[in-house]
Every structure is written in C-alpha cells, then in structure tokens.
Short mmCIF file of C-alpha atoms and ligand atoms in Angstrom, two decimals:
data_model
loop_
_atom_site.label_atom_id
_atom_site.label_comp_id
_atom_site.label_asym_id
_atom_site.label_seq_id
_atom_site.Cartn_x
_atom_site.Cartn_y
_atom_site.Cartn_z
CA UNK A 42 26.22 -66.84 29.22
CA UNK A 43 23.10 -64.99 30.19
CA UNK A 44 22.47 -61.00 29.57
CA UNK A 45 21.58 -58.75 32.16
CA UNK A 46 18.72 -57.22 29.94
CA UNK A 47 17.08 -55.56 32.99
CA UNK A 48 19.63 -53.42 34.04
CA UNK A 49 20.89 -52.57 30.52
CA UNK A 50 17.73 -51.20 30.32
CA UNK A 51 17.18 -49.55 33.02
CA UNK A 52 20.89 -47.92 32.59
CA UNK A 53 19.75 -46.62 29.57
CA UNK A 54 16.41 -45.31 30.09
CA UNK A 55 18.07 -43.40 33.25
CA UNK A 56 20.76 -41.90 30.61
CA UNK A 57 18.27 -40.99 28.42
CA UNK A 58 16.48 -38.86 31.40
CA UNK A 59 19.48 -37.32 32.14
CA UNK A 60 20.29 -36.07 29.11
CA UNK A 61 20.68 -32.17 29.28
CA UNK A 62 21.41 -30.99 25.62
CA UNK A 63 20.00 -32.77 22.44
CA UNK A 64 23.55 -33.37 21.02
CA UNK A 65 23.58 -35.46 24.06
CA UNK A 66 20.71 -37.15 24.02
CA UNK A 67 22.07 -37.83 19.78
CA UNK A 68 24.96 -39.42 21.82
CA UNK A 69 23.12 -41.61 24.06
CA UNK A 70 21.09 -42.47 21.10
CA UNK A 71 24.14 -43.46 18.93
CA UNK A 72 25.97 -45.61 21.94
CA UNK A 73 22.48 -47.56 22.79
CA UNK A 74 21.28 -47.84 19.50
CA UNK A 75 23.73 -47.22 16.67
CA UNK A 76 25.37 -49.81 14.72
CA UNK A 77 28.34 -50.44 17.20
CA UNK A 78 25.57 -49.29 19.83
CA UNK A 79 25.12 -51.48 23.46
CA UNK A 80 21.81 -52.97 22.33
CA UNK A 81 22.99 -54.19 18.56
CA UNK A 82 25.81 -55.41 20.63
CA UNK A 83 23.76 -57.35 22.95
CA UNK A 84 21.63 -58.69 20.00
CA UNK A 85 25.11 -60.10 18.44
CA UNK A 86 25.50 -62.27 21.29
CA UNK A 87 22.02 -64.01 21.23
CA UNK A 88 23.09 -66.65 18.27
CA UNK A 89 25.30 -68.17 21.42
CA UNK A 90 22.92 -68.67 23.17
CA UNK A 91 20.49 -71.65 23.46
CA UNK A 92 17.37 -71.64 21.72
CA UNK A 93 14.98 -71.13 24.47
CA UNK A 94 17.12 -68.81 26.38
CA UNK A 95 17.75 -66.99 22.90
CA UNK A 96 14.00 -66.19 22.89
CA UNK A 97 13.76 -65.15 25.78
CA UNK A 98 16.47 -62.67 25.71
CA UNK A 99 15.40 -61.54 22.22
CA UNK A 100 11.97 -60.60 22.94
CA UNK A 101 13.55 -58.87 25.95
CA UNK A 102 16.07 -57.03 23.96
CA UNK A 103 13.62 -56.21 21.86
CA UNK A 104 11.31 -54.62 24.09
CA UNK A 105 14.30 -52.10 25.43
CA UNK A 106 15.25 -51.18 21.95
CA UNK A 107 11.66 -50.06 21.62
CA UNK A 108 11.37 -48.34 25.28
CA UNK A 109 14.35 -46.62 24.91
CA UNK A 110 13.54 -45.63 21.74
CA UNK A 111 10.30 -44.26 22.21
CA UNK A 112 12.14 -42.67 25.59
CA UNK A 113 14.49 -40.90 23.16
CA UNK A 114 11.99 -39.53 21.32
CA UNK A 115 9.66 -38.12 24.02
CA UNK A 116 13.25 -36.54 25.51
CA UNK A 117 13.77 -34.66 22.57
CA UNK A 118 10.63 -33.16 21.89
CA UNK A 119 10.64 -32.14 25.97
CA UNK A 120 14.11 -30.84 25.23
CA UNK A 121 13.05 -29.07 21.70
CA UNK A 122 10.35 -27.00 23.71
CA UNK A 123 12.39 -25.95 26.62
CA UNK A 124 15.34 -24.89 23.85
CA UNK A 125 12.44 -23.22 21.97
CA UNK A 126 10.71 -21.72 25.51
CA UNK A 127 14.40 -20.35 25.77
CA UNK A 128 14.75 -18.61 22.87
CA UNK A 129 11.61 -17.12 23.03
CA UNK A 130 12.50 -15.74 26.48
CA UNK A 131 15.62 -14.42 25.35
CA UNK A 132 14.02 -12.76 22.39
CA UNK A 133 10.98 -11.19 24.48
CA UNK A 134 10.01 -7.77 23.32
CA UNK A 135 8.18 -5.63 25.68
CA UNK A 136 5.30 -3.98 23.12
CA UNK A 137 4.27 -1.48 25.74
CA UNK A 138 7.71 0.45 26.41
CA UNK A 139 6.92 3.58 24.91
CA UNK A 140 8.90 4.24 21.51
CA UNK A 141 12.48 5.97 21.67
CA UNK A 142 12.13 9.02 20.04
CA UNK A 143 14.83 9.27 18.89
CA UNK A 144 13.39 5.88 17.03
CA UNK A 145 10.35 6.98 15.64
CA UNK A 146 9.70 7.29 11.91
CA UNK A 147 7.29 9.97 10.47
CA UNK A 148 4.70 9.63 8.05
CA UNK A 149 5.15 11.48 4.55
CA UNK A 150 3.20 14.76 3.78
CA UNK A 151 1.94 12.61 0.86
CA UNK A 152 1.22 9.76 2.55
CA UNK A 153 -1.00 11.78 5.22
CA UNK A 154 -2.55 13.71 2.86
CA UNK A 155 -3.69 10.36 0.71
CA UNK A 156 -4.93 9.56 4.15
CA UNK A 157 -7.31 12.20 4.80
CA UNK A 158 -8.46 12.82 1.44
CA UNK A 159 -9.31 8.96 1.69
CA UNK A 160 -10.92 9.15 5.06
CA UNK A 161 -13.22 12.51 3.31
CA UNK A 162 -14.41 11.05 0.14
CA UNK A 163 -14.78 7.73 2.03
CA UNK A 164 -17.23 9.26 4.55
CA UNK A 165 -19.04 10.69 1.34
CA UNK A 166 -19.42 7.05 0.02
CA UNK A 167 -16.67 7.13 -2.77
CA UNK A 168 -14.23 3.56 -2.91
CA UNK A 169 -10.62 3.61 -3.69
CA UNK A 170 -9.68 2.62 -7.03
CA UNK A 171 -6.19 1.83 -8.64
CA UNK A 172 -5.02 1.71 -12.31
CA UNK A 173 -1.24 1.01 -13.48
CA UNK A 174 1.60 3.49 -13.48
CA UNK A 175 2.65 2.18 -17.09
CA UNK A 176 -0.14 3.01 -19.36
CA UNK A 177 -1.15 2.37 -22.91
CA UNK A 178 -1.92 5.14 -25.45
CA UNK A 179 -5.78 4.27 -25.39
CA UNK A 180 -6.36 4.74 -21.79
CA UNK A 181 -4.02 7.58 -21.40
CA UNK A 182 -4.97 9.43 -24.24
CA UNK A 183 -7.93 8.40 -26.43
CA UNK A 184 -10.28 6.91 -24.64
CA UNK A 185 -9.88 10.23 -22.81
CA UNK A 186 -10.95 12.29 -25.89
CA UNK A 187 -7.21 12.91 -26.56
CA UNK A 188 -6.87 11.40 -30.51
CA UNK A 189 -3.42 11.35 -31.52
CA UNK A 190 -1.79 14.56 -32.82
CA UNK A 191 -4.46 16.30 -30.31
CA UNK A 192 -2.60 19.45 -29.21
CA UNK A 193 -3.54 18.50 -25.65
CA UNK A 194 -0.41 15.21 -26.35
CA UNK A 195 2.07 17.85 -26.40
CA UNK A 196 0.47 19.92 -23.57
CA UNK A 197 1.26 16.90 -21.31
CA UNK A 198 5.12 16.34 -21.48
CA UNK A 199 4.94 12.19 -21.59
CA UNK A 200 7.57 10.15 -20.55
CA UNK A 201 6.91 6.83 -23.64
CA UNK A 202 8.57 3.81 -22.86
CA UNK A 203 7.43 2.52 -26.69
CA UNK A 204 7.16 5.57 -28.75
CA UNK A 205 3.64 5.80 -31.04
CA UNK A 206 3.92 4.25 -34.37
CA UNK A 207 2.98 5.21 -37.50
CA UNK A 208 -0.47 5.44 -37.05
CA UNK A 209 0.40 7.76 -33.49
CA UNK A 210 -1.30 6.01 -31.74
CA UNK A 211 -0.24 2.69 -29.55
CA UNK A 212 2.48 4.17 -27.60
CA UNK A 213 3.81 2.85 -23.89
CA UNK A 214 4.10 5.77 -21.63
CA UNK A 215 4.31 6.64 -18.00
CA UNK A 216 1.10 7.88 -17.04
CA UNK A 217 0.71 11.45 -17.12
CA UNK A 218 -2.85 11.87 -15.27
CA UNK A 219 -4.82 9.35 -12.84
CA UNK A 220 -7.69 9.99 -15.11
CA UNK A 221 -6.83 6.66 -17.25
CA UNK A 222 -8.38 5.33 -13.73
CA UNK A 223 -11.80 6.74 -15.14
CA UNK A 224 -11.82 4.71 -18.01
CA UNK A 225 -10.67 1.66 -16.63
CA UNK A 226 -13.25 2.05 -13.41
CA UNK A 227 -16.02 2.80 -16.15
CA UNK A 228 -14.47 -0.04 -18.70
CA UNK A 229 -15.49 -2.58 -15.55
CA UNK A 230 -18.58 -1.53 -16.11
CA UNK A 231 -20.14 -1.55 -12.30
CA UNK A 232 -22.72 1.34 -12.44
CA UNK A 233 -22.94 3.37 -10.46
CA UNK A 234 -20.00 4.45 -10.02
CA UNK A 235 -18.28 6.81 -6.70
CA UNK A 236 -14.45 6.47 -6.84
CA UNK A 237 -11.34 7.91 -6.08
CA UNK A 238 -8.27 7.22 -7.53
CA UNK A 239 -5.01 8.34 -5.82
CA UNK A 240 -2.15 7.67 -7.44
CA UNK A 241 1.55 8.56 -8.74
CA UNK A 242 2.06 10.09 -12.02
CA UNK A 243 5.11 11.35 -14.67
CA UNK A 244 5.56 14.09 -16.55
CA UNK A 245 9.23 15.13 -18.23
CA UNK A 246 9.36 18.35 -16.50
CA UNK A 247 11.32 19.64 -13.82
CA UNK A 248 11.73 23.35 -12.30
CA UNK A 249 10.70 24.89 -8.91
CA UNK A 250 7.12 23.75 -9.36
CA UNK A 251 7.42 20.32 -11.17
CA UNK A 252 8.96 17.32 -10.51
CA UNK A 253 8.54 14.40 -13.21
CA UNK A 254 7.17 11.87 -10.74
CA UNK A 255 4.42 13.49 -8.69
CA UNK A 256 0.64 12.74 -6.74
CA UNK A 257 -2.72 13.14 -8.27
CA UNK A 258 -6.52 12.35 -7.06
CA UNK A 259 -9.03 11.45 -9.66
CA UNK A 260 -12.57 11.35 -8.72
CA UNK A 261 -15.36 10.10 -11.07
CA UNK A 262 -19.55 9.78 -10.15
CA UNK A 263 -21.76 8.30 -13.25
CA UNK A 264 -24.93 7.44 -12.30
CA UNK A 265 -28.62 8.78 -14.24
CA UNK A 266 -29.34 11.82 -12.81
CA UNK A 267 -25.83 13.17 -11.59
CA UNK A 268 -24.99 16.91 -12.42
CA UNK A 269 -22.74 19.72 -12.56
CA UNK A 270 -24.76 20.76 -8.54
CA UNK A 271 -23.38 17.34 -7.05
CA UNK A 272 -19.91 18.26 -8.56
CA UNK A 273 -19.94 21.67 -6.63
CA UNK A 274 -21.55 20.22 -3.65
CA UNK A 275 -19.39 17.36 -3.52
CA UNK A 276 -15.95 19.74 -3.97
CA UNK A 277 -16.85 22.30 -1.26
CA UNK A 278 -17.80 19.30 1.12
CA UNK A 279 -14.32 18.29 0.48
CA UNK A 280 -12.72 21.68 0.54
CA UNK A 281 -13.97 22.37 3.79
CA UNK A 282 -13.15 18.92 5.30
CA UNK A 283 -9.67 18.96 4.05
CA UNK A 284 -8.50 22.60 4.32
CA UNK A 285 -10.55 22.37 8.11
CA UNK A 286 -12.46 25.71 7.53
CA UNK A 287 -16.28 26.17 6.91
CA UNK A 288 -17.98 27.26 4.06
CA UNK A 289 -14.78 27.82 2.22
CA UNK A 290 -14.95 29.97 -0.23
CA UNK A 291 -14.61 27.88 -4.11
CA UNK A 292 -15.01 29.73 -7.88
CA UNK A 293 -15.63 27.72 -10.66
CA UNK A 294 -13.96 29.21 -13.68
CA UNK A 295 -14.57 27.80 -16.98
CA UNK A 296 -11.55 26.29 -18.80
CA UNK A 297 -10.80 23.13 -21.09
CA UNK A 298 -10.51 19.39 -20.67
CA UNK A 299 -10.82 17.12 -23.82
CA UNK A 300 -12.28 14.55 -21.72
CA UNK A 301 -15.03 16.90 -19.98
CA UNK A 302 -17.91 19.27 -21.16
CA UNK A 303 -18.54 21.84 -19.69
CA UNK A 304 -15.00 21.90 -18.19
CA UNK A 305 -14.05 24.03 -15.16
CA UNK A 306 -10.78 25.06 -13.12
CA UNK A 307 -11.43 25.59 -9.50
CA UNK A 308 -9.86 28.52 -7.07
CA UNK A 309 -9.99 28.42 -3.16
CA UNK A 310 -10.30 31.39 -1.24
CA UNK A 311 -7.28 33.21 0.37
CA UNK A 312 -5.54 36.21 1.65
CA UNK A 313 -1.77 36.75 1.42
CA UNK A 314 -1.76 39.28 3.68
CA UNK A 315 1.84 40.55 5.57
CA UNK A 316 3.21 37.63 3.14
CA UNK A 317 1.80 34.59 4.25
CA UNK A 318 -0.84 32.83 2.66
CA UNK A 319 -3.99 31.92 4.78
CA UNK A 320 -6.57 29.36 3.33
CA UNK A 321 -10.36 30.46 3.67
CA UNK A 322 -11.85 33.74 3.32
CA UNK A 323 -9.79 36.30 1.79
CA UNK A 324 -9.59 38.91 -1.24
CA UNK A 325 -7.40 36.10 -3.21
CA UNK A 326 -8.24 33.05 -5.29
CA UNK A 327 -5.63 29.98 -5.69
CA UNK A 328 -6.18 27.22 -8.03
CA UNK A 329 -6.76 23.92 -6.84
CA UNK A 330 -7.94 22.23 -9.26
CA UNK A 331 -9.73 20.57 -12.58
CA UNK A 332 -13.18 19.36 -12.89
CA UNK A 333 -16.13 18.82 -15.32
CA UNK A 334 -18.99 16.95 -16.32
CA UNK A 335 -17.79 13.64 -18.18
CA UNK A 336 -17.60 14.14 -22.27
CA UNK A 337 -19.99 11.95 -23.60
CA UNK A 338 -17.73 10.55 -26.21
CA UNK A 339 -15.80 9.01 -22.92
CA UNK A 340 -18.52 7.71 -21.84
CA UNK A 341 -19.44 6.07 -25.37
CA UNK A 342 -15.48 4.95 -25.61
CA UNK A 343 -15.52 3.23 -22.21
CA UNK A 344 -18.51 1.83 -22.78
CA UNK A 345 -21.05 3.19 -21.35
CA UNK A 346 -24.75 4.55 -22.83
CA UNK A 347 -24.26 8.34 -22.48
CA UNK A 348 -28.15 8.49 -23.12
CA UNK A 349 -28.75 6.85 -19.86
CA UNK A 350 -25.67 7.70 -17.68
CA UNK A 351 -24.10 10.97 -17.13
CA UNK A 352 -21.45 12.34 -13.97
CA UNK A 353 -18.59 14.32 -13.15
CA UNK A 354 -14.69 14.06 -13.09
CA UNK A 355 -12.13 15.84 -10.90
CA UNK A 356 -8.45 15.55 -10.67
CA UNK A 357 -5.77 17.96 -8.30
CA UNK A 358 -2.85 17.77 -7.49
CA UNK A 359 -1.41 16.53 -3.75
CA UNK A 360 1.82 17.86 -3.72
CA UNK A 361 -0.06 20.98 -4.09
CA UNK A 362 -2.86 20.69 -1.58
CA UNK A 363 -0.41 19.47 0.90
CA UNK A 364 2.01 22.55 0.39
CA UNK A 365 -1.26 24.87 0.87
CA UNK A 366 -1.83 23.12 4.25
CA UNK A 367 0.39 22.23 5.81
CA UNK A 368 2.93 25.36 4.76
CA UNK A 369 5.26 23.78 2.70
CA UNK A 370 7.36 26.66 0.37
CA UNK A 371 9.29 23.89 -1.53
CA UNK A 372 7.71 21.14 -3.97
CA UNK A 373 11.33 19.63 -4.69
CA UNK A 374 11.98 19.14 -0.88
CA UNK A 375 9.25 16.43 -0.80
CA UNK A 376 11.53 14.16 -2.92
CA UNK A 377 14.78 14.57 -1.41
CA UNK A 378 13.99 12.30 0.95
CA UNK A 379 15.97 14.79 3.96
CA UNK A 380 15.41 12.99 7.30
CA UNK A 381 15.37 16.16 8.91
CA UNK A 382 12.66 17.69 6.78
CA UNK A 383 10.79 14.39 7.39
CA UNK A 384 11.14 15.04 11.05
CA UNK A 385 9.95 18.85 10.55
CA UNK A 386 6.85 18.31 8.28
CA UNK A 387 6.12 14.25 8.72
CA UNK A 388 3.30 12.61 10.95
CA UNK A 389 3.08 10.65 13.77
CA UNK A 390 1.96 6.97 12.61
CA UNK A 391 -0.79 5.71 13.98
CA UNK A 392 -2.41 8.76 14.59
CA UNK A 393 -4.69 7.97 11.45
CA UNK A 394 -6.50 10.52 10.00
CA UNK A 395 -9.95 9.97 10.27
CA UNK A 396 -13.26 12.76 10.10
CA UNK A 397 -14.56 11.38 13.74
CA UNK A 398 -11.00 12.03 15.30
CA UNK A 399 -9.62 14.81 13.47
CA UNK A 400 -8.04 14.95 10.27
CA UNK A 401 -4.46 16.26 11.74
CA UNK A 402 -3.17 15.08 14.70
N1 DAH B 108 -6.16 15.10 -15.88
C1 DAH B 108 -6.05 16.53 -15.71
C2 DAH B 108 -4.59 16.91 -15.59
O1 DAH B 108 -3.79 16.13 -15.23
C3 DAH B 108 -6.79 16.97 -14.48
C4 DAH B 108 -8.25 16.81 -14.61
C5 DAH B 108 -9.04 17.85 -15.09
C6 DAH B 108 -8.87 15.64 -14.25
C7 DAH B 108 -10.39 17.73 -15.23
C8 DAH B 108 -10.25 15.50 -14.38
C9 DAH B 108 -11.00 16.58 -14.87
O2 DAH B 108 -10.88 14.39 -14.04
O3 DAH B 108 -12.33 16.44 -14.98
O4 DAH B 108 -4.27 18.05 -15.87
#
C-alpha cells in the first residue's frame, strides 16, 4: 500500500486557498487536521507499512501537516483583515457632512459663561482651581473666619450631610460658597498664588431667585505687595471683558465678609430705561458681586505668614452674570433642563469662547 502524500497535499493546500468564510476555513481545518481529520487518518495507516517506506511517508506526512497548517493560519489572518476592512467600510462615517440641525446640541448658559470667564481671568494669568462639592466644617466655615455659632452659619442656609456635634463644629455639609477653594489653594501652599475657582454650590433655599444647587466663581491673589488697587483693577478688567463694554462703570460699596477686611459689595452700571435693563453706563447700579482684601486670620489659619503675604478674594454669582447678559428673566428656567429653552438661550459648541475670537459667538 503506498499513500499518495503529494496530492493529499496539494488537495488540501488548494482547499485551504479557497476558503471564502473563516467558519470554512474552521471546516477545512477540522476534516484535514482534526482527530478523524484526512491527515491523522493517513498517519493511522503508516504502522502497515514497511519500515523504510514508513519513513518515508512519515516525514512526508509530516511536512503537509505543517504546510497546511501554517497555510491555515496565514488564510485566516488574510480573511480576519478583509472581514475587519469590511466592517470598517460598512461603518464609515463621513466627518465632514455638515451637522443636521435638527441634530445639534447647545451649550448651557452656564457652561458658556464658565467658558469665558475662564478664557478672561486666564488671559490675566489666573489658573483654574477645584475643591470638593462635599465639604468639611473647617474649610467651609472656620478656616474662613466663620467659628461655630458665628451668625454668618445661619446667614448661609447649609445643606449638612453630618450635622455639627457638640462642640459645633465638625459638621459634613454641601458646600455653600467656592471660597473653601481659597483655603485649600492657600493650604497647598504654592505662593504666589492667581486662581479661579468655578464651581457648583448648595444652599436650602428656593424661590424666584434661588435655587439650592447653583454656580459661583472664587478668585484669590496672595502675593507681598498685592492690594485693594489690583482688586479694582483686576474686577473692571473683567467687567469690561465679560459684559463686552469699555470702561464699565463699577462702585465699590463697603459691606461684610468674615473672611475679608476691608470687605466690599460691588454694583455695575445700568439703565432700566422703557423696562429693559442695559449693562454699561446708566443712572442705575446692580450688584454683582463680593470682594475684599483677605482677613489675616485666614491667612494665619491656612497657613500662611500674614506679615509677609497679603491679597484679595472675590466670589459672584454665574447664574446671575449670565441672566444680566445674555437676557435671561428666569433663574429657575436654567434647571429645568427644557430642550426648547436650551435651543433659545444655548451655544453653538465649538465656537469656544476665547478673548482673540470673541467672547460670544
Ligand atoms: N462667599 C461669599 C458668598 O457666597 C462671596 C464672597 C464674598 C466671596 C467676598 C469672596 C469674598 O471671596 O471676598 O456669599
């Protein structure tokens, strides 16, 4: 009996060319190679054979077991690609078609506004800096110059996830101002310092003008020789960015902060003239927002040598300072998360805001 190894082989190797599909090509695999497969089968039939002619047809074997396996594999990966090729061709996603409108998201008044008052401060040098929404009592309150059973607690209506103990102090609580940022930007310890901290915060209170979760912007300098001048310089610069008019008019009226001394509230300029209200020059004045130069004792409690470092704080509100731009009558609407209001006072993504460009698109 002698075995035909050639054209086995070459039967084989053509089948295994041939093969379309890889659940073929599995097929071809099984039948040639497999247990019950034509080359075990082949290999049975050697012990009948005589010894020399039983080498010889082994080491043939042999070899065809390895070409067609190696011919199996190199099939399968040309088969992978072209299934893979395929796919990707079917799933092919022309990036330049211009975006169905009816498609296209907008960008939040928020968001936009975090945007440019970003792109202002960072053209004026400041970094972004972030602190936690769930705060402890120290940063919150006292390291702000806020002991417990300060007056000032109750001013700010906390929401406290652990309630104080019996000492009043130690509580959990949502934040209730981004100025715990301060402390923990001045607690790192990296003097100078030029921040910004954007951020959500809480408050239990809710009427026309408040909702409990709303948008605040610290800002905190410390270096040696910064003063109450930089703060008013660095405000009306960023007044007159944001609100897009020159030389806009800004009164600093004095008022109360625990965590700043001398403390002032700060009006813009405006008319409200046949009812509207027009940002710039004007016979009105509109509060914007809270400022001062840092207490000392904060400075001490965070660290820092009030001796040798001084600056100034801010912190306003977004909600609000998007509603004066951009014209918006209701502070509830910007949670209610209306598509159609989105599509009435959103942005175009994209279109960042940036000082070189424009601010609004
Ligand atoms: N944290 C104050 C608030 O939420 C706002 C504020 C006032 C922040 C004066 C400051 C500041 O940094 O200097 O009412």
């Amino acid at each position: 009996m002698t075995i035909d190894t050639e054209a086995l082989g070459a039967d084989l190797l053509q089948q295994v060319n041939d093969a379309a599909e890889l659940s073929a090509l599995e097929d071809i695999r099984i039948a040639a190679l497999g247990k019950k497969g034509a080359i075990t089968a082949e290999m049975k039939k050697l012990g009948g054979l005589d010894p020399e002619a039983r080498k010889a047809a082994g080491q043939a074997l042999n070899q065809i077991k390895d070409a067609v396996a190696k011919a199996i594999e190199a099939r399968k990966s040309d088969l992978e690609t072209a299934a893979l090729d395929a796919k990707l061709a079917g799933e092919r996603i022309d990036v330049s078609l211009p975006i169905r409108p009816e498609k296209s998201g907008r960008l939040h008044p928020i968001s936009q506004t975090f945007d440019e008052i970003v792109a202002i401060f960072g053209e004026m040098g400041f970094a972004v800096a972030e602190g936690p929404d769930i705060e402890d009592d120290f940063h919150n309150f006292s390291a702000l110059n806020i002991p417990a059973n300060h007056p000032a607690r109750q001013m700010q209506d906390t929401f406290y996830l652990k309630e104080p103990d019996e000492t009043g102090e130690n509580a959990v609580v949502l934040r209730t101002h981004t100025s715990p940022v301060q402390v923990r930007t001045m607690e790192a310890g990296n003097l100078p310092i030029r921040i910004i901290a954007p951020g959500r915060t809480y408050r239990s209170d809710s009427d026309i003008t408040h909702t409990p979760m709303f948008h605040q912007v610290e800002g905190l300098v410390i270096d040696k020789k910064t003063h109450f001048g930089h703060l008013k310089g660095c405000l009306q610069e960023f007044c007159s960015a944001y609100f897009e008019v020159d030389d806009v008019p800004l009164q600093f009226r004095p008022s109360y902060f625990p965590f700043t001394e001398p403390s002032a509230e700060v009006d813009i300029g405006c008319t409200r003239k046949g009812g509207e209200l027009t940002i710039g020059h004007g016979d009105d004045w509109l509060e914007i927002l809270g400022c001062g130069m840092v207490h000392p004792k904060v400075l001490k409690m965070s660290g820092i040598d009030p001796d040798e470092y001084q600056g100034f704080a801010f912190g306003m509100g977004i909600e609000r300072i998007a509603m004066l731009k951009y014209g918006i009558p209701d502070l509830r609407t910007f949670f209610e998360a209306d598509v159609r209001w989105l599509k009435h006072y959103g942005f175009v993504p994209l279109e960042a805001a940036s000082l070189v460009r424009g601010l609004t698109p």
